[in-house]
Amino acid sequence: TVLCTVTNDGSIVAESIEITNEFGGGPIISMTISEDSFSLGAGESADFTATFSANDRAEVVQHEFTITATVTSWQDIVPVDGTPLSNTANHTGDVAIVPYGLVTLDMPDTSSRNMETSQEISITFQVENDGNDKDTIDIRITNANELTQLGFVIQSGDYLVANDVQSDGVSEQLSFVIRAPSEASEEIRNQIIIEATSGIDDAKDVVDFDLIVAAEKDSAGLGAGLSEV
């Protein structure tokens, strides 16, 4: 919304003023004027608004607009175009729909993953671009250091990228490959946090679930208590 002010710059008589606009943004963008006529005494001003609206997920565009104020009468005198009494004022500007990001991390299985020591699993997913422009989407395991300290090995690396995902499109299938710690004297349970972030702005989506590594079975005591005869 743009706030506009129209003023009768004269010092003697009242003016009737008509507001019109020229805009070629439709059907993607529409423009409306809150009031289109005013009667103003000498030196008086009045405000009106120009409002622009667009469809959800409208594509990235830019259009020029012009707002014109025209004096339609001075007191009871109707001015003739081209005469000193004919008076107009214009304002020209641009209105644009800028790119915005909106991403969805589409992971069919967000249940806990039960693993044995040294077992390798793949966490597969896709990312959806719900924004209004082509986007390159980053996907990270944000707590990778924490998992590494527990003995997990992130075979695929903790960062993937989906390049040039079209608006309303879906990336190819991606996977993080993770190997469980080689030793587990007791159960290891830790959350994994995966975050998808738009390359256009800070829009993001996050998925998390538990990685559970079962404790190794203790076979050291097999045969304990037996002695040689």
Tab-separated table of N, CA and C in Angstrom, residues 90-206:
chain	number	residue	atom	x	y	z
A	90	ASN	N	1.391	14.247	-12.011
A	90	ASN	CA	1.592	12.806	-12.157
A	90	ASN	C	2.646	12.290	-11.177
A	91	HIS	N	2.465	11.058	-10.790
A	91	HIS	CA	3.530	10.338	-10.072
A	91	HIS	C	3.692	8.980	-10.733
A	92	THR	N	4.940	8.667	-11.116
A	92	THR	CA	5.237	7.387	-11.761
A	92	THR	C	6.205	6.592	-10.891
A	93	GLY	N	5.947	5.313	-10.764
A	93	GLY	CA	6.822	4.448	-9.974
A	93	GLY	C	6.755	3.026	-10.485
A	94	ASP	N	7.469	2.148	-9.797
A	94	ASP	CA	7.493	0.735	-10.155
A	94	ASP	C	7.002	-0.097	-8.974
A	95	VAL	N	6.333	-1.173	-9.285
A	95	VAL	CA	5.942	-2.152	-8.266
A	95	VAL	C	6.450	-3.511	-8.737
A	96	ALA	N	7.009	-4.265	-7.809
A	96	ALA	CA	7.627	-5.533	-8.186
A	96	ALA	C	7.238	-6.637	-7.213
A	97	ILE	N	7.156	-7.833	-7.740
A	97	ILE	CA	7.064	-9.033	-6.908
A	97	ILE	C	8.464	-9.618	-6.846
A	98	VAL	N	9.028	-9.679	-5.668
A	98	VAL	CA	10.400	-10.147	-5.509
A	98	VAL	C	10.408	-11.647	-5.213
A	99	PRO	N	11.522	-12.295	-5.465
A	99	PRO	CA	11.602	-13.727	-5.155
A	99	PRO	C	11.503	-13.974	-3.650
A	100	TYR	N	10.848	-15.052	-3.279
A	100	TYR	CA	10.847	-15.469	-1.882
A	100	TYR	C	10.992	-16.985	-1.818
A	101	GLY	N	11.592	-17.449	-0.719
A	101	GLY	CA	11.800	-18.874	-0.547
A	101	GLY	C	10.753	-19.498	0.356
A	102	LEU	N	10.385	-20.722	0.043
A	102	LEU	CA	9.504	-21.516	0.899
A	102	LEU	C	9.810	-22.974	0.582
A	103	VAL	N	10.430	-23.670	1.515
A	103	VAL	CA	10.902	-25.021	1.245
A	103	VAL	C	10.236	-26.035	2.172
A	104	THR	N	10.101	-27.247	1.666
A	104	THR	CA	9.589	-28.366	2.449
A	104	THR	C	10.573	-29.523	2.334
A	105	LEU	N	10.986	-30.035	3.479
A	105	LEU	CA	11.858	-31.212	3.519
A	105	LEU	C	10.950	-32.441	3.582
A	106	ASP	N	10.859	-33.133	2.476
A	106	ASP	CA	9.923	-34.256	2.340
A	106	ASP	C	10.666	-35.562	2.625
A	107	MET	N	10.483	-36.067	3.847
A	107	MET	CA	11.141	-37.298	4.277
A	107	MET	C	10.049	-38.298	4.660
A	108	PRO	N	9.838	-39.339	3.849
A	108	PRO	CA	8.730	-40.263	4.109
A	108	PRO	C	8.797	-40.933	5.476
A	109	ASP	N	10.008	-41.227	5.949
A	109	ASP	CA	10.148	-41.962	7.212
A	109	ASP	C	10.889	-41.097	8.224
A	110	THR	N	10.173	-40.631	9.235
A	110	THR	CA	10.806	-39.830	10.291
A	110	THR	C	10.768	-40.564	11.626
A	111	SER	N	10.617	-41.882	11.556
A	111	SER	CA	10.639	-42.681	12.779
A	111	SER	C	12.081	-42.890	13.229
A	112	SER	N	12.254	-43.313	14.486
A	112	SER	CA	13.592	-43.598	15.002
A	112	SER	C	14.233	-44.712	14.181
A	113	ARG	N	15.565	-44.619	14.006
A	113	ARG	CA	16.305	-45.651	13.276
A	113	ARG	C	17.050	-46.526	14.286
A	114	ASN	N	16.721	-47.810	14.311
A	114	ASN	CA	17.398	-48.753	15.189
A	114	ASN	C	18.561	-49.385	14.433
A	115	MET	N	19.745	-49.352	15.037
A	115	MET	CA	20.969	-49.781	14.357
A	115	MET	C	21.769	-50.724	15.250
A	116	GLU	N	22.582	-51.546	14.616
A	116	GLU	CA	23.596	-52.333	15.305
A	116	GLU	C	24.938	-51.629	15.133
A	117	THR	N	25.911	-51.992	15.941
A	117	THR	CA	27.232	-51.377	15.807
A	117	THR	C	27.773	-51.594	14.399
A	118	SER	N	28.367	-50.536	13.849
A	118	SER	CA	28.980	-50.520	12.509
A	118	SER	C	27.978	-50.669	11.367
A	119	GLN	N	26.690	-50.697	11.671
A	119	GLN	CA	25.685	-50.787	10.611
A	119	GLN	C	25.588	-49.463	9.878
A	120	GLU	N	25.374	-49.552	8.576
A	120	GLU	CA	25.256	-48.358	7.734
A	120	GLU	C	23.810	-48.207	7.257
A	121	ILE	N	23.267	-47.009	7.352
A	121	ILE	CA	21.904	-46.751	6.878
A	121	ILE	C	21.901	-45.546	5.952
A	122	SER	N	20.877	-45.471	5.101
A	122	SER	CA	20.664	-44.315	4.228
A	122	SER	C	19.385	-43.607	4.659
A	123	ILE	N	19.481	-42.319	4.811
A	123	ILE	CA	18.312	-41.484	5.128
A	123	ILE	C	17.954	-40.742	3.848
A	124	THR	N	16.882	-41.139	3.199
A	124	THR	CA	16.527	-40.583	1.892
A	124	THR	C	15.408	-39.556	2.016
A	125	PHE	N	15.432	-38.592	1.111
A	125	PHE	CA	14.450	-37.504	1.150
A	125	PHE	C	14.491	-36.730	-0.159
A	126	GLN	N	13.542	-35.848	-0.312
A	126	GLN	CA	13.520	-34.846	-1.388
A	126	GLN	C	13.182	-33.499	-0.780
A	127	VAL	N	13.487	-32.426	-1.499
A	127	VAL	CA	13.083	-31.095	-1.050
A	127	VAL	C	12.160	-30.483	-2.095
A	128	GLU	N	11.120	-29.822	-1.607
A	128	GLU	CA	10.135	-29.183	-2.475
A	128	GLU	C	10.327	-27.672	-2.434
A	129	ASN	N	10.257	-27.053	-3.595
A	129	ASN	CA	10.349	-25.594	-3.690
A	129	ASN	C	8.943	-25.027	-3.793
A	130	ASP	N	8.442	-24.493	-2.686
A	130	ASP	CA	7.108	-23.898	-2.664
A	130	ASP	C	7.156	-22.386	-2.808
A	131	GLY	N	8.338	-21.836	-3.135
A	131	GLY	CA	8.477	-20.400	-3.353
A	131	GLY	C	8.049	-20.014	-4.753
A	132	ASN	N	8.379	-18.776	-5.144
A	132	ASN	CA	7.896	-18.269	-6.429
A	132	ASN	C	8.995	-18.123	-7.477
A	133	ASP	N	10.184	-18.690	-7.216
A	133	ASP	CA	11.260	-18.587	-8.184
A	133	ASP	C	12.173	-19.803	-8.043
A	134	LYS	N	12.971	-20.040	-9.061
A	134	LYS	CA	13.940	-21.133	-9.007
A	134	LYS	C	14.853	-20.958	-7.796
A	135	ASP	N	15.154	-22.056	-7.114
A	135	ASP	CA	15.881	-21.963	-5.847
A	135	ASP	C	16.919	-23.078	-5.761
A	136	THR	N	18.060	-22.756	-5.164
A	136	THR	CA	19.063	-23.752	-4.807
A	136	THR	C	18.977	-23.950	-3.302
A	137	ILE	N	18.682	-25.176	-2.889
A	137	ILE	CA	18.332	-25.467	-1.499
A	137	ILE	C	19.461	-26.256	-0.837
A	138	ASP	N	19.921	-25.755	0.300
A	138	ASP	CA	20.969	-26.427	1.069
A	138	ASP	C	20.333	-27.339	2.116
A	139	ILE	N	20.920	-28.527	2.282
A	139	ILE	CA	20.433	-29.468	3.298
A	139	ILE	C	21.622	-29.867	4.179
A	140	ARG	N	21.466	-29.689	5.472
A	140	ARG	CA	22.560	-29.950	6.408
A	140	ARG	C	22.090	-30.793	7.590
A	141	ILE	N	23.003	-31.608	8.096
A	141	ILE	CA	22.827	-32.213	9.419
A	141	ILE	C	23.415	-31.213	10.399
A	142	THR	N	22.570	-30.509	11.100
A	142	THR	CA	23.054	-29.366	11.889
A	142	THR	C	23.785	-29.776	13.159
A	143	ASN	N	23.578	-31.003	13.618
A	143	ASN	CA	24.290	-31.468	14.813
A	143	ASN	C	25.299	-32.561	14.463
A	144	ALA	N	25.932	-32.421	13.300
A	144	ALA	CA	26.882	-33.433	12.832
A	144	ALA	C	28.043	-33.626	13.805
A	145	ASN	N	28.565	-32.550	14.369
A	145	ASN	CA	29.694	-32.661	15.303
A	145	ASN	C	29.318	-33.497	16.524
A	146	GLU	N	28.118	-33.297	17.005
A	146	GLU	CA	27.643	-34.059	18.160
A	146	GLU	C	27.590	-35.551	17.844
A	147	LEU	N	27.093	-35.891	16.660
A	147	LEU	CA	27.010	-37.294	16.269
A	147	LEU	C	28.400	-37.899	16.087
A	148	THR	N	29.294	-37.131	15.498
A	148	THR	CA	30.665	-37.612	15.276
A	148	THR	C	31.360	-37.918	16.599
A	149	GLN	N	31.130	-37.075	17.582
A	149	GLN	CA	31.742	-37.297	18.896
A	149	GLN	C	31.241	-38.576	19.553
A	150	LEU	N	30.042	-39.011	19.181
A	150	LEU	CA	29.497	-40.254	19.727
A	150	LEU	C	29.974	-41.483	18.956
A	151	GLY	N	30.710	-41.268	17.872
A	151	GLY	CA	31.244	-42.375	17.097
A	151	GLY	C	30.553	-42.642	15.776
A	152	PHE	N	29.480	-41.889	15.466
A	152	PHE	CA	28.832	-42.044	14.162
A	152	PHE	C	29.749	-41.510	13.065
A	153	VAL	N	29.703	-42.165	11.910
A	153	VAL	CA	30.479	-41.715	10.754
A	153	VAL	C	29.491	-41.317	9.657
A	154	ILE	N	29.543	-40.058	9.243
A	154	ILE	CA	28.632	-39.570	8.199
A	154	ILE	C	29.329	-39.762	6.857
A	155	GLN	N	29.088	-40.911	6.239
A	155	GLN	CA	29.796	-41.317	5.029
A	155	GLN	C	29.561	-40.351	3.865
A	156	SER	N	28.364	-39.822	3.784
A	156	SER	CA	27.986	-38.953	2.662
A	156	SER	C	28.449	-37.518	2.844
A	157	GLY	N	28.964	-37.192	4.039
A	157	GLY	CA	29.176	-35.798	4.389
A	157	GLY	C	27.900	-35.227	4.972
A	158	ASP	N	28.034	-34.148	5.748
A	158	ASP	CA	26.862	-33.604	6.449
A	158	ASP	C	26.162	-32.491	5.677
A	159	TYR	N	26.560	-32.286	4.400
A	159	TYR	CA	25.964	-31.210	3.601
A	159	TYR	C	25.655	-31.724	2.203
A	160	LEU	N	24.423	-31.468	1.753
A	160	LEU	CA	24.004	-31.771	0.390
A	160	LEU	C	23.340	-30.534	-0.193
A	161	VAL	N	23.235	-30.483	-1.503
A	161	VAL	CA	22.602	-29.328	-2.148
A	161	VAL	C	21.712	-29.810	-3.287
A	162	ALA	N	20.542	-29.192	-3.388
A	162	ALA	CA	19.628	-29.434	-4.507
A	162	ALA	C	19.652	-28.186	-5.378
A	163	ASN	N	20.284	-28.293	-6.531
A	163	ASN	CA	20.495	-27.122	-7.392
A	163	ASN	C	19.289	-26.841	-8.282
A	164	ASP	N	18.982	-25.562	-8.418
A	164	ASP	CA	18.028	-25.071	-9.423
A	164	ASP	C	16.697	-25.827	-9.408
A	165	VAL	N	16.105	-25.927	-8.232
A	165	VAL	CA	14.782	-26.544	-8.133
A	165	VAL	C	13.741	-25.516	-8.576
A	166	GLN	N	12.959	-25.853	-9.573
A	166	GLN	CA	11.986	-24.916	-10.124
A	166	GLN	C	10.869	-24.628	-9.119
A	167	SER	N	10.267	-23.453	-9.268
A	167	SER	CA	9.115	-23.114	-8.438
A	167	SER	C	8.035	-24.174	-8.603
A	168	ASP	N	7.483	-24.636	-7.467
A	168	ASP	CA	6.478	-25.691	-7.444
A	168	ASP	C	7.063	-27.035	-7.884
A	169	GLY	N	8.396	-27.141	-7.816
A	169	GLY	CA	9.054	-28.375	-8.231
A	169	GLY	C	9.631	-29.143	-7.050
A	170	VAL	N	10.150	-30.326	-7.356
A	170	VAL	CA	10.722	-31.223	-6.352
A	170	VAL	C	12.100	-31.654	-6.831
A	171	SER	N	13.037	-31.742	-5.902
A	171	SER	CA	14.393	-32.152	-6.244
A	171	SER	C	14.442	-33.645	-6.556
A	172	GLU	N	15.589	-34.075	-7.058
A	172	GLU	CA	15.837	-35.504	-7.165
A	172	GLU	C	15.979	-36.086	-5.759
A	173	GLN	N	15.948	-37.404	-5.655
A	173	GLN	CA	16.091	-38.037	-4.347
A	173	GLN	C	17.525	-37.886	-3.850
A	174	LEU	N	17.659	-37.514	-2.586
A	174	LEU	CA	18.952	-37.314	-1.950
A	174	LEU	C	19.056	-38.227	-0.735
A	175	SER	N	20.288	-38.490	-0.302
A	175	SER	CA	20.477	-39.380	0.841
A	175	SER	C	21.673	-38.960	1.677
A	176	PHE	N	21.493	-39.021	2.984
A	176	PHE	CA	22.613	-39.003	3.920
A	176	PHE	C	22.909	-40.459	4.299
A	177	VAL	N	24.170	-40.836	4.242
A	177	VAL	CA	24.577	-42.199	4.590
A	177	VAL	C	25.366	-42.140	5.891
A	178	ILE	N	24.904	-42.893	6.883
A	178	ILE	CA	25.479	-42.820	8.232
A	178	ILE	C	25.821	-44.226	8.726
A	179	ARG	N	27.026	-44.369	9.294
A	179	ARG	CA	27.438	-45.636	9.890
A	179	ARG	C	27.458	-45.505	11.403
A	180	ALA	N	26.917	-46.503	12.082
A	180	ALA	CA	26.857	-46.493	13.539
A	180	ALA	C	28.244	-46.664	14.139
A	181	PRO	N	28.421	-46.259	15.395
A	181	PRO	CA	29.704	-46.468	16.072
A	181	PRO	C	30.091	-47.946	16.059
A	182	SER	N	31.391	-48.212	16.061
A	182	SER	CA	31.871	-49.602	16.015
A	182	SER	C	31.769	-50.285	17.363
A	183	GLU	N	31.610	-49.518	18.420
A	183	GLU	CA	31.487	-50.098	19.755
A	183	GLU	C	30.328	-49.433	20.482
A	184	ALA	N	29.631	-50.224	21.312
A	184	ALA	CA	28.528	-49.688	22.117
A	184	ALA	C	28.371	-50.548	23.353
A	185	SER	N	29.048	-50.189	24.414
A	185	SER	CA	28.955	-50.950	25.667
A	185	SER	C	27.578	-50.795	26.294
A	186	GLU	N	26.908	-49.704	25.943
A	186	GLU	CA	25.526	-49.491	26.352
A	186	GLU	C	24.792	-48.820	25.206
A	187	GLU	N	23.480	-48.796	25.290
A	187	GLU	CA	22.690	-48.214	24.193
A	187	GLU	C	23.098	-46.768	23.941
A	188	ILE	N	23.236	-46.441	22.661
A	188	ILE	CA	23.510	-45.059	22.260
A	188	ILE	C	22.250	-44.521	21.603
A	189	ARG	N	21.757	-43.429	22.094
A	189	ARG	CA	20.548	-42.810	21.540
A	189	ARG	C	20.797	-41.315	21.401
A	190	ASN	N	20.639	-40.814	20.200
A	190	ASN	CA	20.842	-39.382	19.992
A	190	ASN	C	19.995	-38.896	18.818
A	191	GLN	N	19.549	-37.681	18.929
A	191	GLN	CA	18.731	-37.084	17.876
A	191	GLN	C	19.607	-36.668	16.699
A	192	ILE	N	19.083	-36.827	15.493
A	192	ILE	CA	19.705	-36.264	14.303
A	192	ILE	C	18.785	-35.154	13.806
A	193	ILE	N	19.362	-34.001	13.481
A	193	ILE	CA	18.584	-32.832	13.053
A	193	ILE	C	19.002	-32.477	11.634
A	194	ILE	N	18.048	-32.525	10.716
A	194	ILE	CA	18.311	-32.228	9.306
A	194	ILE	C	17.513	-30.990	8.919
A	195	GLU	N	18.204	-30.028	8.318
A	195	GLU	CA	17.593	-28.736	7.996
A	195	GLU	C	17.776	-28.418	6.518
A	196	ALA	N	16.681	-28.022	5.863
A	196	ALA	CA	16.717	-27.557	4.471
A	196	ALA	C	16.509	-26.052	4.466
A	197	THR	N	17.380	-25.326	3.749
A	197	THR	CA	17.338	-23.864	3.760
A	197	THR	C	17.308	-23.325	2.337
A	198	SER	N	16.435	-22.354	2.099
A	198	SER	CA	16.345	-21.700	0.793
A	198	SER	C	17.604	-20.888	0.504
A	199	GLY	N	17.995	-20.858	-0.766
A	199	GLY	CA	19.097	-19.999	-1.180
A	199	GLY	C	18.655	-18.575	-1.457
A	200	ILE	N	17.350	-18.331	-1.449
A	200	ILE	CA	16.819	-16.990	-1.731
A	200	ILE	C	16.784	-16.147	-0.463
A	201	ASP	N	16.300	-16.735	0.625
A	201	ASP	CA	16.212	-16.024	1.897
A	201	ASP	C	16.428	-17.034	3.016
A	202	ASP	N	15.962	-16.743	4.208
A	202	ASP	CA	16.231	-17.630	5.342
A	202	ASP	C	15.099	-18.627	5.602
A	203	ALA	N	14.231	-18.861	4.629
A	203	ALA	CA	13.167	-19.859	4.791
A	203	ALA	C	13.778	-21.238	4.983
A	204	LYS	N	13.230	-22.021	5.905
A	204	LYS	CA	13.795	-23.334	6.187
A	204	LYS	C	12.723	-24.302	6.659
A	205	ASP	N	13.080	-25.582	6.618
A	205	ASP	CA	12.239	-26.632	7.166
A	205	ASP	C	13.156	-27.618	7.876
A	206	VAL	N	12.720	-28.148	9.004
A	206	VAL	CA	13.571	-29.000	9.836
A	206	VAL	C	12.844	-30.308	10.147
